[in-house]
Coordinates of N, CA and C in Angstrom, one line a residue:
M172 N 0.9 -1.3 -0.1 CA 0.0 -0.1 -0.3 C 0.9 1.2 -0.2
R173 N 0.5 2.2 -0.7 CA 1.3 3.5 -0.7 C 0.8 4.3 0.3
I174 N 1.7 4.9 0.6 CA 1.4 6.2 1.9 C 0.3 7.1 1.5
S175 N 0.3 7.4 0.1 CA -0.9 8.3 -0.2 C -2.3 7.4 0.1
Q176 N -2.3 6.1 -0.1 CA -3.7 5.5 0.3 C -3.8 5.6 1.7
L177 N -2.9 5.4 2.5 CA -2.9 5.6 4.1 C -3.5 6.8 4.5
L178 N -2.9 7.9 4.0 CA -3.2 9.2 4.2 C -4.4 9.8 4.1
K179 N -4.8 9.1 2.7 CA -6.4 9.3 2.6 C -7.6 8.6 3.6
K180 N -7.1 7.5 4.1 CA -7.7 6.9 5.2 C -7.7 7.6 6.5
K181 N -6.6 7.9 7.0 CA -6.3 8.4 8.1 C -6.3 9.9 8.4
G182 N -6.3 10.9 7.2 CA -6.0 12.2 7.2 C -4.7 12.9 7.1
T183 N -4.7 13.9 6.8 CA -3.2 14.7 6.5 C -3.0 15.6 7.9
E184 N -3.7 15.8 8.7 CA -3.7 16.9 9.6 C -2.2 16.2 10.5
V185 N -1.4 17.6 11.0 CA -0.2 17.3 11.7 C -0.1 18.1 12.8
T186 N 0.1 17.6 14.0 CA 0.3 18.4 15.0 C 1.5 19.1 15.1
T187 N 1.8 20.5 15.3 CA 3.2 20.9 15.5 C 3.5 21.9 16.4
V188 N 4.6 22.0 16.8 CA 5.1 22.9 18.1 C 6.3 23.7 17.3
R189 N 6.3 25.2 17.9 CA 7.7 25.9 17.3 C 8.8 25.5 17.9
P190 N 9.8 25.7 17.3 CA 11.3 25.4 17.9 C 11.6 26.3 19.3
E191 N 10.7 27.3 19.3 CA 10.8 28.2 20.6 C 10.0 27.5 21.7
D192 N 9.1 26.8 21.4 CA 8.0 26.2 22.6 C 9.0 25.5 23.6
T193 N 8.3 26.0 24.7 CA 9.2 25.0 25.7 C 8.7 23.6 25.7
V194 N 9.5 22.6 26.3 CA 9.4 21.3 26.7 C 8.0 21.0 27.2
A195 N 7.8 22.0 28.2 CA 6.6 21.8 28.9 C 5.3 21.9 28.1
N196 N 5.5 22.8 27.3 CA 4.3 22.9 26.1 C 4.4 21.8 25.3
V197 N 5.4 21.0 25.1 CA 5.5 19.8 24.1 C 4.6 18.7 24.8
V198 N 5.0 18.4 26.0 CA 4.3 17.7 26.9 C 2.8 17.9 27.0
A199 N 2.3 18.9 26.9 CA 0.8 19.6 27.1 C 0.3 19.4 26.0
T200 N 0.9 19.5 24.9 CA 0.5 19.4 23.2 C 0.3 17.7 23.0
L201 N 1.3 16.8 23.6 CA 1.4 15.4 23.3 C 0.3 14.8 23.9
A202 N -0.2 15.1 25.3 CA -1.2 14.9 25.9 C -2.7 15.1 25.2
E203 N -2.6 16.3 25.1 CA -3.9 16.9 24.5 C -4.6 16.2 23.2
H204 N -3.5 16.0 22.4 CA -3.7 15.2 21.1 C -3.6 14.0 21.0
R205 N -3.1 13.4 22.1 CA -3.1 11.8 22.4 C -2.2 11.2 21.4
V206 N -0.7 11.9 21.1 CA 0.0 11.5 20.0 C 1.5 11.4 20.7
G207 N 2.4 10.3 20.1 CA 3.7 10.0 20.5 C 4.8 10.9 20.1
A208 N 4.6 11.8 19.1 CA 5.5 12.7 18.5 C 5.0 14.0 17.9
L209 N 5.4 15.0 17.6 CA 5.4 16.4 17.1 C 6.4 16.7 16.1
V210 N 5.9 17.0 15.1 CA 6.6 17.9 13.9 C 6.9 19.2 14.6
V211 N 8.1 19.7 14.4 CA 8.8 20.9 15.2 C 8.8 21.9 13.6
S212 N 7.9 22.8 13.7 CA 7.9 23.6 12.5 C 7.7 25.1 12.8
A213 N 8.5 26.1 12.2 CA 8.2 27.4 12.3 C 6.9 28.1 11.8
D214 N 6.5 27.3 10.6 CA 5.8 27.8 9.8 C 4.5 26.6 9.3
G215 N 4.7 25.5 10.0 CA 3.7 24.6 9.9 C 4.0 23.8 8.4
E216 N 4.9 24.2 7.8 CA 5.2 23.6 6.6 C 6.6 23.2 6.4
T217 N 7.6 23.9 7.0 CA 8.9 23.4 6.6 C 9.1 22.6 8.1
I218 N 10.0 21.2 8.0 CA 10.3 20.9 9.2 C 11.6 21.1 9.7
A219 N 11.7 21.6 11.0 CA 12.8 22.2 11.6 C 13.3 20.9 12.7
G220 N 12.3 19.9 12.8 CA 12.9 18.6 13.7 C 11.7 17.9 13.8
I221 N 11.8 16.9 14.8 CA 10.5 16.0 15.6 C 11.2 15.9 17.1
I222 N 10.1 15.9 17.7 CA 10.4 15.6 19.1 C 9.4 14.6 19.7
S223 N 9.6 13.6 20.3 CA 8.8 12.4 20.8 C 8.8 12.3 22.1
E224 N 8.0 11.6 22.9 CA 7.9 11.3 24.1 C 9.2 10.7 24.4
R225 N 9.9 9.8 23.8 CA 11.4 9.2 24.1 C 12.0 10.2 24.2
D226 N 12.2 11.3 23.3 CA 13.1 12.7 23.6 C 13.0 13.3 25.1
V227 N 11.7 13.6 25.3 CA 11.1 14.0 26.7 C 11.7 13.2 27.7
V228 N 11.5 11.9 27.8 CA 11.9 11.1 28.8 C 13.7 11.2 29.1
R229 N 14.1 11.0 27.9 CA 15.7 11.4 27.8 C 16.1 12.6 28.7
G230 N 15.3 13.5 28.2 CA 15.9 14.8 28.7 C 15.5 14.9 30.4
L231 N 14.3 14.2 30.5 CA 13.7 14.1 32.1 C 14.7 13.6 32.8
A232 N 15.6 12.7 32.4 CA 16.5 11.7 33.1 C 17.7 12.8 33.7
E233 N 17.9 13.8 33.0 CA 19.0 14.9 33.3 C 18.4 16.0 34.4
G234 N 17.1 15.9 34.6 CA 16.4 16.9 35.5 C 15.3 17.6 35.1
V235 N 14.3 17.6 36.0 CA 13.2 18.2 35.7 C 13.4 19.8 34.9
E236 N 14.6 20.4 35.2 CA 14.7 21.8 34.3 C 14.5 21.7 32.9
V237 N 14.4 20.6 32.2 CA 14.3 20.5 31.0 C 13.2 21.1 30.4
M238 N 12.1 20.8 31.3 CA 10.9 21.2 31.0 C 10.7 22.9 30.5
Q239 N 11.8 23.4 30.6 CA 11.5 25.2 30.7 C 12.6 25.3 29.4
K240 N 13.2 24.3 29.1 CA 14.2 24.5 27.8 C 13.3 24.5 26.5
Q241 N 13.9 25.2 25.5 CA 13.2 25.2 24.2 C 13.3 23.9 23.5
T242 N 12.1 23.9 22.5 CA 11.9 22.6 21.9 C 13.4 22.1 21.0
S243 N 13.7 22.9 20.5 CA 15.1 22.9 19.8 C 16.0 22.4 20.5
E244 N 16.5 22.3 21.6 CA 17.5 21.7 22.1 C 17.0 20.5 22.2
L245 N 16.0 19.8 22.3 CA 15.9 18.3 22.5 C 15.4 17.7 21.6
M246 N 14.8 18.3 20.3 CA 14.4 17.7 19.0 C 15.4 16.7 18.5
T247 N 14.9 16.1 17.3 CA 15.7 15.8 16.5 C 15.8 16.2 15.4
S248 N 16.9 16.9 15.0 CA 16.8 17.6 13.9 C 17.3 17.0 12.4
N249 N 17.8 16.1 12.2 CA 18.0 15.4 11.2 C 16.7 14.4 11.1
V250 N 15.7 14.7 10.2 CA 14.5 13.9 10.4 C 14.3 13.1 9.1
V251 N 14.1 12.0 9.2 CA 14.0 10.9 8.0 C 12.4 11.1 7.8
T252 N 12.4 11.5 6.2 CA 10.7 11.7 6.0 C 10.8 10.8 4.6
C253 N 9.6 10.5 4.1 CA 8.8 9.9 3.0 C 8.1 10.9 2.3
T254 N 7.9 10.3 1.0 CA 6.8 10.7 0.0 C 5.5 9.9 0.3
P255 N 4.4 10.5 -0.3 CA 3.3 9.6 -0.5 C 3.5 8.4 -1.3
E256 N 4.6 8.5 -2.4 CA 4.6 7.4 -3.0 C 5.4 6.2 -2.5
A257 N 5.7 6.4 -1.3 CA 6.6 5.4 -0.4 C 5.5 4.1 -0.2
T258 N 6.0 3.0 0.2 CA 5.2 1.9 0.4 C 5.1 1.6 2.0
T259 N 4.1 0.9 2.2 CA 4.2 0.5 3.9 C 5.1 -0.1 4.2
E260 N 5.3 -1.3 3.2 CA 6.9 -2.0 3.4 C 7.9 -1.3 3.6
E261 N 8.2 -0.5 2.7 CA 9.5 0.4 2.7 C 9.7 1.3 4.1
L262 N 8.5 1.8 4.7 CA 8.7 2.6 5.9 C 8.7 1.8 7.0
M263 N 8.1 0.3 7.0 CA 8.4 -0.6 8.1 C 9.6 -1.0 8.4
A264 N 10.4 -1.2 7.1 CA 11.8 -1.5 7.3 C 12.6 -0.3 7.6
T265 N 12.4 0.8 7.2 CA 13.1 2.0 7.5 C 13.0 2.2 9.0
M266 N 11.5 2.6 9.6 CA 11.6 2.3 10.9 C 12.3 1.7 12.0
T267 N 12.0 0.2 11.5 CA 12.8 -0.7 12.3 C 14.2 -0.5 12.1
E268 N 14.9 -0.1 10.9 CA 16.3 0.0 10.9 C 16.7 1.1 11.7
H269 N 16.0 2.3 11.8 CA 16.4 3.4 12.4 C 15.9 3.6 14.0
R270 N 15.0 2.7 14.1 CA 14.5 2.5 15.3 C 13.3 4.0 16.1
F271 N 12.7 4.2 14.9 CA 11.8 5.4 15.2 C 10.4 5.0 15.0
R272 N 9.1 5.6 15.4 CA 8.1 5.4 15.4 C 7.2 6.3 14.4
H273 N 8.0 7.5 14.2 CA 7.1 8.4 13.6 C 7.9 8.9 12.2
M274 N 6.9 9.1 11.1 CA 7.6 9.6 10.1 C 7.0 10.7 9.3
P275 N 7.4 12.0 9.0 CA 6.5 13.0 8.5 C 6.9 12.7 6.9
V276 N 5.6 13.0 6.2 CA 5.3 12.8 4.9 C 5.6 14.2 4.4
T277 N 6.5 14.3 3.0 CA 6.6 15.5 2.4 C 6.3 15.6 1.1
V278 N 6.0 16.7 0.7 CA 5.5 16.7 -0.8 C 6.1 18.3 -1.1
D279 N 7.4 18.1 -2.2 CA 8.0 19.2 -2.5 C 8.7 20.0 -1.3
G280 N 9.1 19.2 -0.4 CA 9.9 19.4 0.7 C 8.9 20.0 1.7
K281 N 7.4 20.1 1.6 CA 6.7 20.8 2.6 C 5.7 19.8 3.3
L282 N 5.7 19.9 4.7 CA 5.0 18.9 5.3 C 3.5 18.4 4.9
A283 N 3.2 17.2 4.8 CA 2.1 16.8 4.3 C 1.5 15.9 4.8
G284 N 1.9 15.7 6.1 CA 1.2 14.3 6.7 C 2.3 13.6 7.8
I285 N 1.7 12.7 8.6 CA 3.0 12.0 9.3 C 2.0 10.5 9.5
V286 N 3.0 9.8 9.6 CA 2.7 8.2 9.8 C 3.3 7.4 11.0
S287 N 2.5 6.9 11.7 CA 3.1 6.2 12.9 C 3.1 4.7 12.4
I288 N 4.2 4.1 13.5 CA 4.4 2.5 13.0 C 3.1 1.7 13.4
G289 N 2.1 2.4 14.3 CA 0.5 1.9 14.4 C -0.2 1.9 13.1
D290 N 0.2 2.9 12.5 CA -0.5 3.0 11.2 C -0.2 2.2 10.3
I291 N 1.2 2.0 10.1 CA 1.7 1.1 9.2 C 1.2 -0.3 9.5
V292 N 1.4 -0.6 10.8 CA 1.0 -2.2 11.0 C -0.7 -2.2 11.0
N293 N -1.4 -1.7 11.1 CA -2.7 -1.7 10.9 C -3.1 -1.7 9.3
A294 N -2.2 -1.0 8.5 CA -2.4 -1.0 7.2 C -2.0 -2.5 6.5
R295 N -0.9 -3.0 7.1 CA -0.3 -4.0 6.6 C -1.5 -5.3 7.1
V296 N -1.8 -5.0 8.3 CA -3.0 -6.2 8.7 C -4.0 -6.3 7.9
T297 N -4.8 -4.9 7.4 CA -5.6 -5.0 6.2 C -5.2 -5.8 5.1
E298 N -4.2 -5.3 4.7 CA -3.6 -5.9 3.3 C -3.8 -7.4 3.3
L299 N -3.2 -7.7 4.4 CA -2.8 -9.6 4.9 C -4.4 -10.1 5.0
E300 N -5.2 -9.3 5.5 CA -6.4 -10.0 5.8 C -7.6 -10.0 4.1
I301 N -7.1 -9.1 3.3 CA -7.8 -8.8 2.1 C -6.8 -10.1 1.1
E302 N -5.9 -10.3 1.1 CA -4.8 -11.2 0.6 C -5.5 -12.5 0.8
R303 N -5.7 -12.9 2.3 CA -5.9 -13.9 2.8 C -7.4 -14.5 2.1
E304 N -8.3 -13.5 2.1 CA -9.8 -13.6 1.6 C -9.7 -14.0 0.3
Q305 N -8.9 -13.3 -0.5 CA -8.7 -13.3 -1.9 C -8.1 -15.0 -2.3
L306 N -7.0 -15.3 -1.4 CA -6.6 -16.7 -1.8 C -7.7 -17.6 -1.3
T307 N -8.3 -17.4 -0.2 CA -9.1 -18.5 0.4 C -10.7 -18.7 -0.7
G308 N -11.0 -17.5 -1.5 CA -11.8 -17.8 -2.7 C -11.3 -18.3 -3.5
Y309 N -9.9 -18.0 -3.9 CA -9.6 -18.6 -5.2 C -9.2 -20.2 -5.2
I310 N -9.0 -20.6 -3.9 CA -8.9 -22.1 -3.5 C -10.3 -22.7 -3.5
S311 N -11.4 -22.1 -2.8 CA -12.7 -22.6 -3.1 C -13.4 -22.3 -4.1
G312 N -12.9 -22.0 -5.0 CA -13.5 -21.6 -6.3 C -14.7 -20.5 -6.2
R313 N -14.4 -19.5 -5.4 CA -15.6 -18.6 -5.4 C -15.2 -17.2 -6.3

């Protein structure tokens, strides 16, 4: 399945925070939107970084004062992205290899969506169920 198909089903809305926002704001936004990562962007289109729950936990290990730091101090700057033409299989391999769970989707360098490993797993399960039904139908002559 192509990521464009997945985005049609789940939507293209991406929750973002600004690089100058505090980590406390990041935590509140993660909780409010019930997501595990936020794209860091000054304008909602250009990706400056990504910050996840894991980043916050690593920061908290150094002390609670991290909550007053700017997001830009904790975020991952070298963000791996994909295009809508990528496949779920490709993303699953990339996410597993690099050990992250969220990947922004870009079109012409601009933010166009975000996909989580949960989205990928759900899409793959659906694909496999359809394939199983087709094979069962083929074998039974339906």
